[in-house]
Coordinates of C-alpha atoms in Angstrom, one line a residue:
Chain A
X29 CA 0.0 0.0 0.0
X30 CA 1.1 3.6 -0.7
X31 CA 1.3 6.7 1.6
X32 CA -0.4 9.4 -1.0
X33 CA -2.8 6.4 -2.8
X34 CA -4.2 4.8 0.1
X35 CA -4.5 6.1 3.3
X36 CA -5.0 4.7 6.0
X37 CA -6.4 7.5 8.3
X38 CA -9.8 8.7 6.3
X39 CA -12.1 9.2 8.7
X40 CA -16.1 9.3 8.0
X41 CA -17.6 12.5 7.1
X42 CA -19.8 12.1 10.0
X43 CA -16.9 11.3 12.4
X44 CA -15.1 14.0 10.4
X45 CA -17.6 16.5 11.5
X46 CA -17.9 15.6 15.2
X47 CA -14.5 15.5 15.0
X48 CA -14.3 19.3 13.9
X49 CA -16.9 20.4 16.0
X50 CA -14.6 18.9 18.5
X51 CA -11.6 20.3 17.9
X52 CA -13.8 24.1 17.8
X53 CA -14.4 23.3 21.3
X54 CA -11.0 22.2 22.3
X55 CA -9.7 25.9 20.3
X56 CA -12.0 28.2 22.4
X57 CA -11.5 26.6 26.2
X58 CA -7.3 26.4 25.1
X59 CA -7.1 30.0 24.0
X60 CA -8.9 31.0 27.0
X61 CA -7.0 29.0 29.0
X62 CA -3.7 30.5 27.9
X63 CA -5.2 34.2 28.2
X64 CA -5.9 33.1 31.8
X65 CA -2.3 31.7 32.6
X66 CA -1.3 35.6 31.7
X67 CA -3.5 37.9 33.0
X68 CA -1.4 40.9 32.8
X69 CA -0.7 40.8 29.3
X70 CA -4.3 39.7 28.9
X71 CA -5.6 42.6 30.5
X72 CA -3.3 45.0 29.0
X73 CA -4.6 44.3 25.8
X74 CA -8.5 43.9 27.1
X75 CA -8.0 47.2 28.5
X76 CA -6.4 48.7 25.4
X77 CA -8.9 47.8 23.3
X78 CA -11.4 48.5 25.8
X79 CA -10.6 52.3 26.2
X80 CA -10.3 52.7 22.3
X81 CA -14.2 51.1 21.8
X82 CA -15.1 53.0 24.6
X83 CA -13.9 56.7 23.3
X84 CA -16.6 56.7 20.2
X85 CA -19.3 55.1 22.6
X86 CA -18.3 58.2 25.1
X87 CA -19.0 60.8 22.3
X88 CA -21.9 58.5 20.7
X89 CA -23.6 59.5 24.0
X90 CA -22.3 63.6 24.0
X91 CA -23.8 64.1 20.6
X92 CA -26.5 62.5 21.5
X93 CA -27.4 64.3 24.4
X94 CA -26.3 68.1 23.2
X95 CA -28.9 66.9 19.8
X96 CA -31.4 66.6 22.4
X97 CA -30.5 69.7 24.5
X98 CA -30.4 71.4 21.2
X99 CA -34.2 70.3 20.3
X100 CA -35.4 70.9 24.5
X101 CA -34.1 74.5 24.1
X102 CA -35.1 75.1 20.8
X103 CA -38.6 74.8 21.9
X104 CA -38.7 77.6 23.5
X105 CA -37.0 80.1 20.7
X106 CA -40.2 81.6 19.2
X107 CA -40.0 84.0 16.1
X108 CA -40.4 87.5 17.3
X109 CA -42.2 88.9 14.0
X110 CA -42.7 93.0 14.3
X111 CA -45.4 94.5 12.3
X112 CA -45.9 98.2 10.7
X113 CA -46.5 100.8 13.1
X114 CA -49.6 101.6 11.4
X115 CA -51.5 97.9 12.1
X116 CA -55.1 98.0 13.9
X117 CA -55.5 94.9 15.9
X118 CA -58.0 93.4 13.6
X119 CA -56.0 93.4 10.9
X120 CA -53.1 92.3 13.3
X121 CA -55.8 89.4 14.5
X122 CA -56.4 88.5 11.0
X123 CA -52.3 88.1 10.4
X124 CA -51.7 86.0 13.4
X125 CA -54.7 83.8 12.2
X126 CA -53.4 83.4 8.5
X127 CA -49.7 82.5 10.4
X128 CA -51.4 80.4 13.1
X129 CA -53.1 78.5 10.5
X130 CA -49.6 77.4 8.9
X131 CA -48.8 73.6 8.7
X132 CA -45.5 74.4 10.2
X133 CA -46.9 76.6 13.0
X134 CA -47.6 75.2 16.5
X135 CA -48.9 78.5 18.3
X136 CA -48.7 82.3 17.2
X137 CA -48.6 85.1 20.3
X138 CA -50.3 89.1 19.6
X139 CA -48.5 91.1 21.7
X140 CA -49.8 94.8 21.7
X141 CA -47.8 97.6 21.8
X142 CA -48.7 98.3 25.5
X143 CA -47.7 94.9 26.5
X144 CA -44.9 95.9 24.9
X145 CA -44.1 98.7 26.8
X146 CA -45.2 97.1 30.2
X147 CA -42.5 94.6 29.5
X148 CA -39.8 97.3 29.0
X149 CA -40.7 99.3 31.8
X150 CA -40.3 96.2 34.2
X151 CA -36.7 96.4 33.2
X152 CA -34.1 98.2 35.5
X153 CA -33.2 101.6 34.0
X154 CA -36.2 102.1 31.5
X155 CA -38.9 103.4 33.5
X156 CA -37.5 107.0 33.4
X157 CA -37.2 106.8 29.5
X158 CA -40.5 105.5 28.6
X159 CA -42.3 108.3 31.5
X160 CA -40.5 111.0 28.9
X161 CA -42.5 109.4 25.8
X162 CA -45.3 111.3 24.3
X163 CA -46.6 108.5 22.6
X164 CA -46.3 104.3 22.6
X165 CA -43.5 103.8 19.6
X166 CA -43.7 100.2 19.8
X167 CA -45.2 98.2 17.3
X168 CA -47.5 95.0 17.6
X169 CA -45.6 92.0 17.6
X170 CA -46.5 88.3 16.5
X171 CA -44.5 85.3 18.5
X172 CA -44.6 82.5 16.2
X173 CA -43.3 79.1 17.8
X174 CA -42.9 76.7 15.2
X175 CA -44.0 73.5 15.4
X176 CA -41.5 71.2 17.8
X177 CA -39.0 69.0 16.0
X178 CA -38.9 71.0 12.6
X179 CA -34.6 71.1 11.5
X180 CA -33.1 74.2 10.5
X181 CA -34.1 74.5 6.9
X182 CA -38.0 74.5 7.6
X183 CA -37.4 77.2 10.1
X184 CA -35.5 79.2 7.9
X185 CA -38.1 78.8 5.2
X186 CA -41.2 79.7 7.7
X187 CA -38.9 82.7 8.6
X188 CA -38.7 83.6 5.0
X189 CA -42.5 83.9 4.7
X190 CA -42.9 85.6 7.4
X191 CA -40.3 88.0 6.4
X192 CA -42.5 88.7 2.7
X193 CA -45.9 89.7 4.2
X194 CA -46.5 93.0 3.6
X195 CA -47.3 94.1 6.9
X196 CA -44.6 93.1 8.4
X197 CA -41.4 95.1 9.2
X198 CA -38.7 93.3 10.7
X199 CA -38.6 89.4 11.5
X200 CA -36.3 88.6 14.3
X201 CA -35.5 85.0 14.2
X202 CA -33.7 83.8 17.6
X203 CA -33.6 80.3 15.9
X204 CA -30.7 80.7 14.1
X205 CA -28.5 79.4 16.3
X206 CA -30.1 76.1 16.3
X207 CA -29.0 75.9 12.2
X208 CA -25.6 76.5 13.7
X209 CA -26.0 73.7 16.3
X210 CA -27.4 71.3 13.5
X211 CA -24.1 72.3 11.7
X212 CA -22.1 71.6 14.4
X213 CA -23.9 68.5 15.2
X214 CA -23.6 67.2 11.7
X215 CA -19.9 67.7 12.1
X216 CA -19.7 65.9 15.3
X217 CA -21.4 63.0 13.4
X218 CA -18.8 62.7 10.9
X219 CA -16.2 63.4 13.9
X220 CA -17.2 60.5 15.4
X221 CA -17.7 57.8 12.8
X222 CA -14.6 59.1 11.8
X223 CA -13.2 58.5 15.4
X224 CA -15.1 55.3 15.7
X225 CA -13.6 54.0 12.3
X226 CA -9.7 55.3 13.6
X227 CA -10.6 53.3 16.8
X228 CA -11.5 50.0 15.5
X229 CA -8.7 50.1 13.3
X230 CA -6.4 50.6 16.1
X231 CA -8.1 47.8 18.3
X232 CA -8.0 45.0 15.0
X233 CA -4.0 46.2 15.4
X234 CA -3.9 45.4 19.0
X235 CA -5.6 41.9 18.2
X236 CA -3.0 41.3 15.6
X237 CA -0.3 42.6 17.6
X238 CA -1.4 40.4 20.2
X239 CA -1.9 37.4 18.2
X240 CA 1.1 37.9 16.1
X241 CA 3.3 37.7 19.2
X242 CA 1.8 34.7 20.0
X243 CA 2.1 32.8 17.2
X244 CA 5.7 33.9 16.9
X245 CA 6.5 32.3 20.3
X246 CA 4.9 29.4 19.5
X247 CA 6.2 28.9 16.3
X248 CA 7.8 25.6 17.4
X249 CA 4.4 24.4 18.1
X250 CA 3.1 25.5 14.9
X251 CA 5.7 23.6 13.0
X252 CA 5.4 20.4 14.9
X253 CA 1.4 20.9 13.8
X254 CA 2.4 21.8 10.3
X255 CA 5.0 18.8 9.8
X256 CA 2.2 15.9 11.2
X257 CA -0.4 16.8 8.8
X258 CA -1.8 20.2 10.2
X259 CA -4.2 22.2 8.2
X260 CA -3.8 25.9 7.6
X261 CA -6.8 26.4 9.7
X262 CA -6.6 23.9 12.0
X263 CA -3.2 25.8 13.1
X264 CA -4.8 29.3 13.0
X265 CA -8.2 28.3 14.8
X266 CA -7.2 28.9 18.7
X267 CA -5.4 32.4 17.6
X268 CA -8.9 33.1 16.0
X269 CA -11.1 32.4 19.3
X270 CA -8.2 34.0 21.1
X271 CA -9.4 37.5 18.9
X272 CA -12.6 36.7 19.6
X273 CA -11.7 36.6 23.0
X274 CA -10.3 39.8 23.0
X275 CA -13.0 41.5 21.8
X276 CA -15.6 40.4 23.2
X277 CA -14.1 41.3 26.7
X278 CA -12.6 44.5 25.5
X279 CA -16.1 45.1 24.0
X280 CA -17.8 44.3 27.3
X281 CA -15.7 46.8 29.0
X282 CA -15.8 49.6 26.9
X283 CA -19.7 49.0 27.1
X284 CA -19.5 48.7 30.8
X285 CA -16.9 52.4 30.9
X286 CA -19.6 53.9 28.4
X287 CA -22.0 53.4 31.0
X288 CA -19.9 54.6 33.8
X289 CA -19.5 58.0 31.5
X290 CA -23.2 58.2 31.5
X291 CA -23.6 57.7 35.7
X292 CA -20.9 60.6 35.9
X293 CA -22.8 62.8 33.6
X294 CA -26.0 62.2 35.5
X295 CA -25.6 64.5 38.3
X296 CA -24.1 68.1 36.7
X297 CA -27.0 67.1 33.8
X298 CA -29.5 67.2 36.4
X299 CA -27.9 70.1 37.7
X300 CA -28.2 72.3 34.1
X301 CA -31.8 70.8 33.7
X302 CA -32.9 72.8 36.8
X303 CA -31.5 76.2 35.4
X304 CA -33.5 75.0 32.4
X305 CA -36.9 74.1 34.2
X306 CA -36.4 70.8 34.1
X307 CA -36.3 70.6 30.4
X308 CA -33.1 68.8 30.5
X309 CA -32.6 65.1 31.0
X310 CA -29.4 62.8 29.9
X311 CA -30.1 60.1 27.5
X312 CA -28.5 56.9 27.8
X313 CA -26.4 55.0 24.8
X314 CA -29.5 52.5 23.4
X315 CA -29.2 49.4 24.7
X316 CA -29.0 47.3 21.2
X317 CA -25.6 49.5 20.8
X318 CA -24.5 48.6 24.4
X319 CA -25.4 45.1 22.9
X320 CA -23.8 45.0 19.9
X321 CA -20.2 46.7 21.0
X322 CA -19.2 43.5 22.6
X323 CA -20.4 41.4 19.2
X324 CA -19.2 44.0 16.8
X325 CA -16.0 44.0 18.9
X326 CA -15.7 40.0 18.7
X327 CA -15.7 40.5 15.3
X328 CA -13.1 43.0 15.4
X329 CA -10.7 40.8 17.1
X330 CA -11.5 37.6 15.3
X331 CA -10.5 39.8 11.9
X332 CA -7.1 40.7 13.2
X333 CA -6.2 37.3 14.5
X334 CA -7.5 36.4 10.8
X335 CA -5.7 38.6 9.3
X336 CA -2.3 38.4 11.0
X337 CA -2.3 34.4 11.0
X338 CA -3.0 33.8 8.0
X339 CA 0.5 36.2 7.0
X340 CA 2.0 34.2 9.6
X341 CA 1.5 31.4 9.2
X342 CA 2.0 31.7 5.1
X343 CA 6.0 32.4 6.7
X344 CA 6.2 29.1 8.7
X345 CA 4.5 26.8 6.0
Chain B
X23 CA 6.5 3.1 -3.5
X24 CA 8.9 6.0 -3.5
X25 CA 11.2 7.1 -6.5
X26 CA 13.4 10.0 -7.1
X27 CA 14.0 10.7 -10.8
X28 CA 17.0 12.7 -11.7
X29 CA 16.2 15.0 -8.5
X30 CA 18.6 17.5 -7.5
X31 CA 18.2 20.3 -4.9
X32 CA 20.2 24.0 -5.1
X33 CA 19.8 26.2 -2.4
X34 CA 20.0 29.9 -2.7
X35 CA 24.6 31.0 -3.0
X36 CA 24.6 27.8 -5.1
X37 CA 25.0 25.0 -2.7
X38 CA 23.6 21.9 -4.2
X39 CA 22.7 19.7 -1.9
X40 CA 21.4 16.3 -4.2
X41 CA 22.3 16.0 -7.3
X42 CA 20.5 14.1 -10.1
X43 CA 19.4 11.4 -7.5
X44 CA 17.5 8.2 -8.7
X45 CA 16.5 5.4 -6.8
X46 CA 13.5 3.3 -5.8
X47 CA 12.5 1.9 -2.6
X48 CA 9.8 -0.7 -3.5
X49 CA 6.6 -0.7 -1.4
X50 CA 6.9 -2.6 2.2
X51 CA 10.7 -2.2 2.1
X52 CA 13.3 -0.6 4.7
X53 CA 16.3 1.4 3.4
X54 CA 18.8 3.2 5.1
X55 CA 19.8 6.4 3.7
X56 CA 23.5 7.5 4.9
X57 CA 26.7 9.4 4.1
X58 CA 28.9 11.8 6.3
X59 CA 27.1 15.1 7.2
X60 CA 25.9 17.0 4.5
X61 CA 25.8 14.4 2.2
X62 CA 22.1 15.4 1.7
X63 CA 20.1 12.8 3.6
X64 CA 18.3 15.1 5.5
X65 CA 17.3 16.9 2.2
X66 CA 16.5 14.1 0.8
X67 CA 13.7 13.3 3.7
X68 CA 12.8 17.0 3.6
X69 CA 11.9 16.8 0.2
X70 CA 9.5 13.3 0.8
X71 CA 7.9 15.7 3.2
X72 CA 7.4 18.4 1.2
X73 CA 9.0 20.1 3.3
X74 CA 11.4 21.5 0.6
X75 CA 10.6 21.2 -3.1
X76 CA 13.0 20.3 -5.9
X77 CA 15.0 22.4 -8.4
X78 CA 15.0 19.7 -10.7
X79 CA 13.7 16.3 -11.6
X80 CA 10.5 14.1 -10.0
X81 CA 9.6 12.5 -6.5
X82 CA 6.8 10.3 -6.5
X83 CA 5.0 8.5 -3.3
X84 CA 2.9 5.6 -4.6
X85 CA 2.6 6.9 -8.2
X86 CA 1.9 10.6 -7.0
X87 CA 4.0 13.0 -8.3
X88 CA 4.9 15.0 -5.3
X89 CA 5.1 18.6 -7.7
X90 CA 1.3 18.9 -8.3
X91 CA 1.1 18.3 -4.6
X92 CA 0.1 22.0 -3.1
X93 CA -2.5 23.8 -1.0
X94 CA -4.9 21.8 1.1
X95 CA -2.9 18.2 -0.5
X96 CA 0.2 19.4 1.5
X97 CA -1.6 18.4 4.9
X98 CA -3.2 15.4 3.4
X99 CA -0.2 13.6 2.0
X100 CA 1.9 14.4 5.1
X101 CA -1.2 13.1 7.0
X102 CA -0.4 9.5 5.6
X103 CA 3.8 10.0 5.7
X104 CA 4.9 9.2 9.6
X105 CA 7.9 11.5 10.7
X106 CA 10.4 11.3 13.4
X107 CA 13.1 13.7 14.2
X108 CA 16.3 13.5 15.6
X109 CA 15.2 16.0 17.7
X110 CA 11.6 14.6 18.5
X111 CA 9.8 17.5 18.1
X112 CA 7.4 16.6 20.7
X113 CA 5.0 19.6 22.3
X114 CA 6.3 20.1 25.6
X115 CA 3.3 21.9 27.6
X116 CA 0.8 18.5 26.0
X117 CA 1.2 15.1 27.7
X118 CA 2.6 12.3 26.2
X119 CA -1.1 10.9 25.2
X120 CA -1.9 14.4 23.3
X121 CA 1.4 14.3 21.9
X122 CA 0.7 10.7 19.8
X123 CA -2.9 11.9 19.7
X124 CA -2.4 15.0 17.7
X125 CA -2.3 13.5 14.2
X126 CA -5.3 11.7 14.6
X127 CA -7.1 14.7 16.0
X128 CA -5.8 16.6 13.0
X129 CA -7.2 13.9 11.0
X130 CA -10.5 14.1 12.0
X131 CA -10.8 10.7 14.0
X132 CA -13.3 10.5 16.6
X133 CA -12.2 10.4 20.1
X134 CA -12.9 7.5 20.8
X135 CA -11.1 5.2 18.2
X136 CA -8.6 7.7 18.9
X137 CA -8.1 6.9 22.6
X138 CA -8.0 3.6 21.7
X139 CA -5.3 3.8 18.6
X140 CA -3.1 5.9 20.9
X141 CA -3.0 3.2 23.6
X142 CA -2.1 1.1 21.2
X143 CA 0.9 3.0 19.7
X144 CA 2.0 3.8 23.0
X145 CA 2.0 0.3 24.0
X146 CA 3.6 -1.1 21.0
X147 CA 6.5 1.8 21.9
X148 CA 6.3 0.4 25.8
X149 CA 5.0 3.9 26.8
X150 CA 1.7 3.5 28.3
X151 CA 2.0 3.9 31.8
X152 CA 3.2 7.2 30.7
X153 CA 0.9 8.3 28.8
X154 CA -0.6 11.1 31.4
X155 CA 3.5 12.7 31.9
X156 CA 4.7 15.3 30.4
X157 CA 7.9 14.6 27.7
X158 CA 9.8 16.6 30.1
X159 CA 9.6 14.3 32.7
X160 CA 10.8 11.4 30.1
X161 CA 14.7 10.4 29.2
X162 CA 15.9 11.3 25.6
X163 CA 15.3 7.5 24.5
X164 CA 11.7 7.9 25.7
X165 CA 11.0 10.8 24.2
X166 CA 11.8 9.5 21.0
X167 CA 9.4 6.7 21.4
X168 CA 7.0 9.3 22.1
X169 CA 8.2 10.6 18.9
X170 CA 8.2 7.2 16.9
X171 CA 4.6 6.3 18.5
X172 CA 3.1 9.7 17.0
X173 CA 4.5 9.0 13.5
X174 CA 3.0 5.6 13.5
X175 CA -0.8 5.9 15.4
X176 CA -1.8 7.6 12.3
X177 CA -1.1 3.8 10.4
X178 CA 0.8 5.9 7.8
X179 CA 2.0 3.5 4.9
X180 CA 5.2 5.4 4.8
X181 CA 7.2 6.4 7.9
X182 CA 10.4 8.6 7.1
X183 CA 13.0 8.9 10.3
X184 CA 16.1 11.2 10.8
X185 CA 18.2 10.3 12.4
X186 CA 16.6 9.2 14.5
X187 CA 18.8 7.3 17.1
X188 CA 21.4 10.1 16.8
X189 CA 20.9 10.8 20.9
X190 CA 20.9 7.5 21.9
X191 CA 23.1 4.5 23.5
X192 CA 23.9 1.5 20.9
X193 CA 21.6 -0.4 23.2
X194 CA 18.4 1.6 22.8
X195 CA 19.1 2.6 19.5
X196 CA 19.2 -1.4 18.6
X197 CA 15.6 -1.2 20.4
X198 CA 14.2 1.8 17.9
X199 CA 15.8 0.2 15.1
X200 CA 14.2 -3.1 16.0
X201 CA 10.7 -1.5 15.9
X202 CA 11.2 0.4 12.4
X203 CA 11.5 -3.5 11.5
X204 CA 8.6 -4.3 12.8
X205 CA 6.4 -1.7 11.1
X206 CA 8.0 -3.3 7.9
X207 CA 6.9 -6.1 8.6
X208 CA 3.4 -5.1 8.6
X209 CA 3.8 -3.5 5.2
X210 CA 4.8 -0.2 5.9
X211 CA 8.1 1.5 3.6
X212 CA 10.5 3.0 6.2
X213 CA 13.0 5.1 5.1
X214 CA 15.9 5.9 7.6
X215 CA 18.6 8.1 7.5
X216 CA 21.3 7.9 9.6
X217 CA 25.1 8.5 9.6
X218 CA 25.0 5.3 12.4
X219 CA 27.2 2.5 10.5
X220 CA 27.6 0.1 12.4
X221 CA 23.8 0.3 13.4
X222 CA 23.1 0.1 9.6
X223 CA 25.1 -2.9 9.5
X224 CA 23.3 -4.7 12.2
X225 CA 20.0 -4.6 10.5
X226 CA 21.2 -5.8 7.3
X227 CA 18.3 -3.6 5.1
X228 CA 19.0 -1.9 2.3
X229 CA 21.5 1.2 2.1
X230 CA 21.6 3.9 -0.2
X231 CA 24.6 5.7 0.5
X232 CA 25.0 9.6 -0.6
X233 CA 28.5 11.7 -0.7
X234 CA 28.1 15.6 -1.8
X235 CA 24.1 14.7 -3.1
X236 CA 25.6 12.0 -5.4
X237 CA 24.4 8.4 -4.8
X238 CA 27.5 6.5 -4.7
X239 CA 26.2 3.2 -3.8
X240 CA 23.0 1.6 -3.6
X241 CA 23.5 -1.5 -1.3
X242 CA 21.0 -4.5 -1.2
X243 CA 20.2 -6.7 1.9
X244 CA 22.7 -9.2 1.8
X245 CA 25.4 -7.5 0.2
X246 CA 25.9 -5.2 3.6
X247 CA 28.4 -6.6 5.3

């Protein structure tokens, strides 16, 4: 009988399979095993990794929140819209009417010219000027508060309008800095994907790092493996669960350290949210994302030790 | 059966370490392979294991030519070639029983035919009361048992050895000898090299001797005296 025409060590497909599922087993209890037997180094890298994941998650939940402050506050920024001087309050009713009746409009304010005045004169330093005034020189005004949750360009557009009526003279729109927030905001977006992108990148080189050490100081091992019959994979398959076992603690961690970021911030936001009525409250990172760090980062760290093995362990063969 | 046709091997600077080598080594048969160092015997093994290919010429293992042999067929064919080292090459941190089980685990045998094939190998090899140490704990002679039980648990029909009785006393080395024999006898080529001559001549196999890569003599049976 001949070594490459008849062998002699075929197993079944069936046994073949068990056999596999066996060996799978074997791969994920040995890498964690040797993680275990160095727990520095293990944690070094767990940590690592950890602290990377956990910087996106940490401004995942800062944008998230100042979005929201952004929409509490902007609640409360009504269009100031100042009419003609020469208005009579029916044809001032009729206006706010025609506004009030606007898709985009949640609620439009009259205020008269001596509410007007009654407001200034409540201020410190006024009350002598006005007493000196022959006659009321304010005009009516129209607050317009759009409807809640419309983004910057609606605004902008509904201030437009209201700038066109005839009757009106000057539109005083207190909103704009909420087009500026968005702005901002849509920077930060890109800032962090960016960031989160950078980060994961950094933590699938601290897998391969890791793993590449590793394999180079068992490279003995690997040849023994190699020179009895040793497939490719069957070689790389405990420095694969040993990625996946990086991430998924690192992952863990950064999700347990992005929820440590959001009990800090709990207490100064519930601070702010007094001076603010109460309108502010912090919202916490979803939980699906909380969820899906450890998975995505399993992932992460299976790539790398994919990666870097198979570059390897294309040297040792 | 093996067969090297006009096989020669350069290494990179120009060294050629076999050149235009021919021989045959009949199915079931045991052959020495010797010559002073660097005659090229443990290129000549390396190449059987694909270990190393050739510049020029063919190696075939039972009518497989070993040059289309790449990829995934490198771990099959040495799957069904049994190896043993001078050095053993044994996995220090496994015990001796994972150490002779490894090829049958890479091979996809179920545990427990395995458990029972390694008891087996380690018993033919007078090893299993050890079979829960660690090679550490073992002398060099029984570490290369260890090493000569993993080659053979697989039931390879070809077992290749390097020198593999270089560590060892004339005594045990008779012993190791004695069971490449035996795995003959069964049907199984061996192919040894060794530079051990007086060994060789004790065993009274066939000896293919190299000098510089260059057979130089190609010794049957009875004409080693």
């Amino acid at each position: 009988m001949d070594a490459a025409s008849h062998p002699r060590n075929e197993p079944s497909r069936t046994r073949s399979v068990s056999s596999w599922r066996e060996h799978h087993g074997w791969s994920a209890a040995d890498s964690l095993r040797r993680l275990a037997a160095r727990p520095f180094g293990s944690l070094l890298t767990i940590a690592v990794m950890g602290l990377a994941l956990a910087l996106p998650l940490a401004f995942c939940l800062l944008l998230g929140n100042v979005q929201q402050m952004g929409r509490a506050l902007g609640q409360d920024q009504a269009i100031n819209v100042f009419l003609q001087p020469d208005q009579g309050e029916s044809q001032v009713q009729l206006l706010a009417k025609q506004v009030g009746d606007r898709s985009d409009v949640a609620a439009v304010t009259v205020k008269t010219p001596q509410q007007g005045l009654d407001e200034l004169a409540k201020l410190q330093g006024f009350s002598g000027a006005l007493d000196a005034l022959e006659q009321n020189p304010l005009p009516y005004v129209l607050m317009v508060q759009p409807k809640p949750g419309l983004d910057a360009p609606t605004v902008e557009r509904l201030v437009g309008d209201l700038r066109d009526l005839r009757s009106v003279a000057q539109v005083q729109d207190s909103g704009s800095w909420r087009q500026r927030l968005d702005a901002l905001l849509g920077v930060g977006d890109r800032v962090v994907l960016a960031l989160a992108l950078m980060l994961a990148v950094a933590a699938l080189l601290v897998v391969g790092n890791t793993v590449r050490v590793d394999i180079a100081s068992r490279s003995e091992e690997i040849g023994v493996l190699l020179l009895v019959g040793a497939s490719g994979a069957f070689v790389r398959r405990p420095y694969l669960y040993a990625g996946i076992w990086y991430g998924l603690f690192s992952g863990i961690l950064a999700a347990l350290l992005a929820l440590a970021i959001e009990f800090a911030l709990s207490g100064p936001v519930a601070q702010l949210s007094q001076a603010y009525d109460g309108k502010l409250h912090i919202s916490g990172l979803p939980l699906w994302l909380l969820l899906a760090t450890p998975v995505a980062a399993a992932v992460l760290g299976w790539l790398g030790a994919r990666l870097v093995s198979a570059w390897q362990l294309r040297k040792a063969a | 059966m093996i067969q090297f046709d006009q096989v020669s091997k350069h290494y990179a600077g120009g060294h050629e370490a076999l050149s235009q080598l021919s021989f045959t080594v009949p199915t079931g048969e045991m052959a020495f392979v010797t010559g002073h160092s660097g005659a090229g015997k443990s290129t000549l093994l390396k190449l059987l294991g694909v270990i190393e290919r050739p510049s020029h010429g063919t190696i075939s293992v039972g009518g497989q030519n070993l040059a289309k042999v790449r990829g995934r067929g490198i771990p099959k064919l040495r799957q069904r070639i049994g190896m043993v080292f001078q050095n053993h090459r044994l996995l220090m941190d496994r015990t001796v029983f994972a150490n002779v089980e490894l090829p049958l685990t890479i091979a996809g045998i179920a545990r427990q035919e395995r458990g029972r094939r390694v008891r087996a190998a380690l018993e033919k090899v007078g090893l299993l009361s050890y079979e829960r140490q660690l090679p550490a704990t073992l002398s060099t002679g029984e570490q290369q048992r260890v090493g000569i039980a993993r080659a053979i648990v697989g039931r390879p029909s070809l077992l290749i050895a390097d020198e593999p009785t270089g560590n060892l006393d004339p005594q045990l080395a008779l012993e190791i000898m004695g069971l490449f024999a035996e795995f003959q006898q069964v049907g199984t080529t061996v192919l040894i090299a060794s530079h051990d001559l007086p060994l060789i001549k004790r065993m009274r196999k066939r000896v293919v001797v190299l000098d510089h890569g260059r057979l130089v003599a190609d010794l049957a049976a009875e004409e080693v005296l």
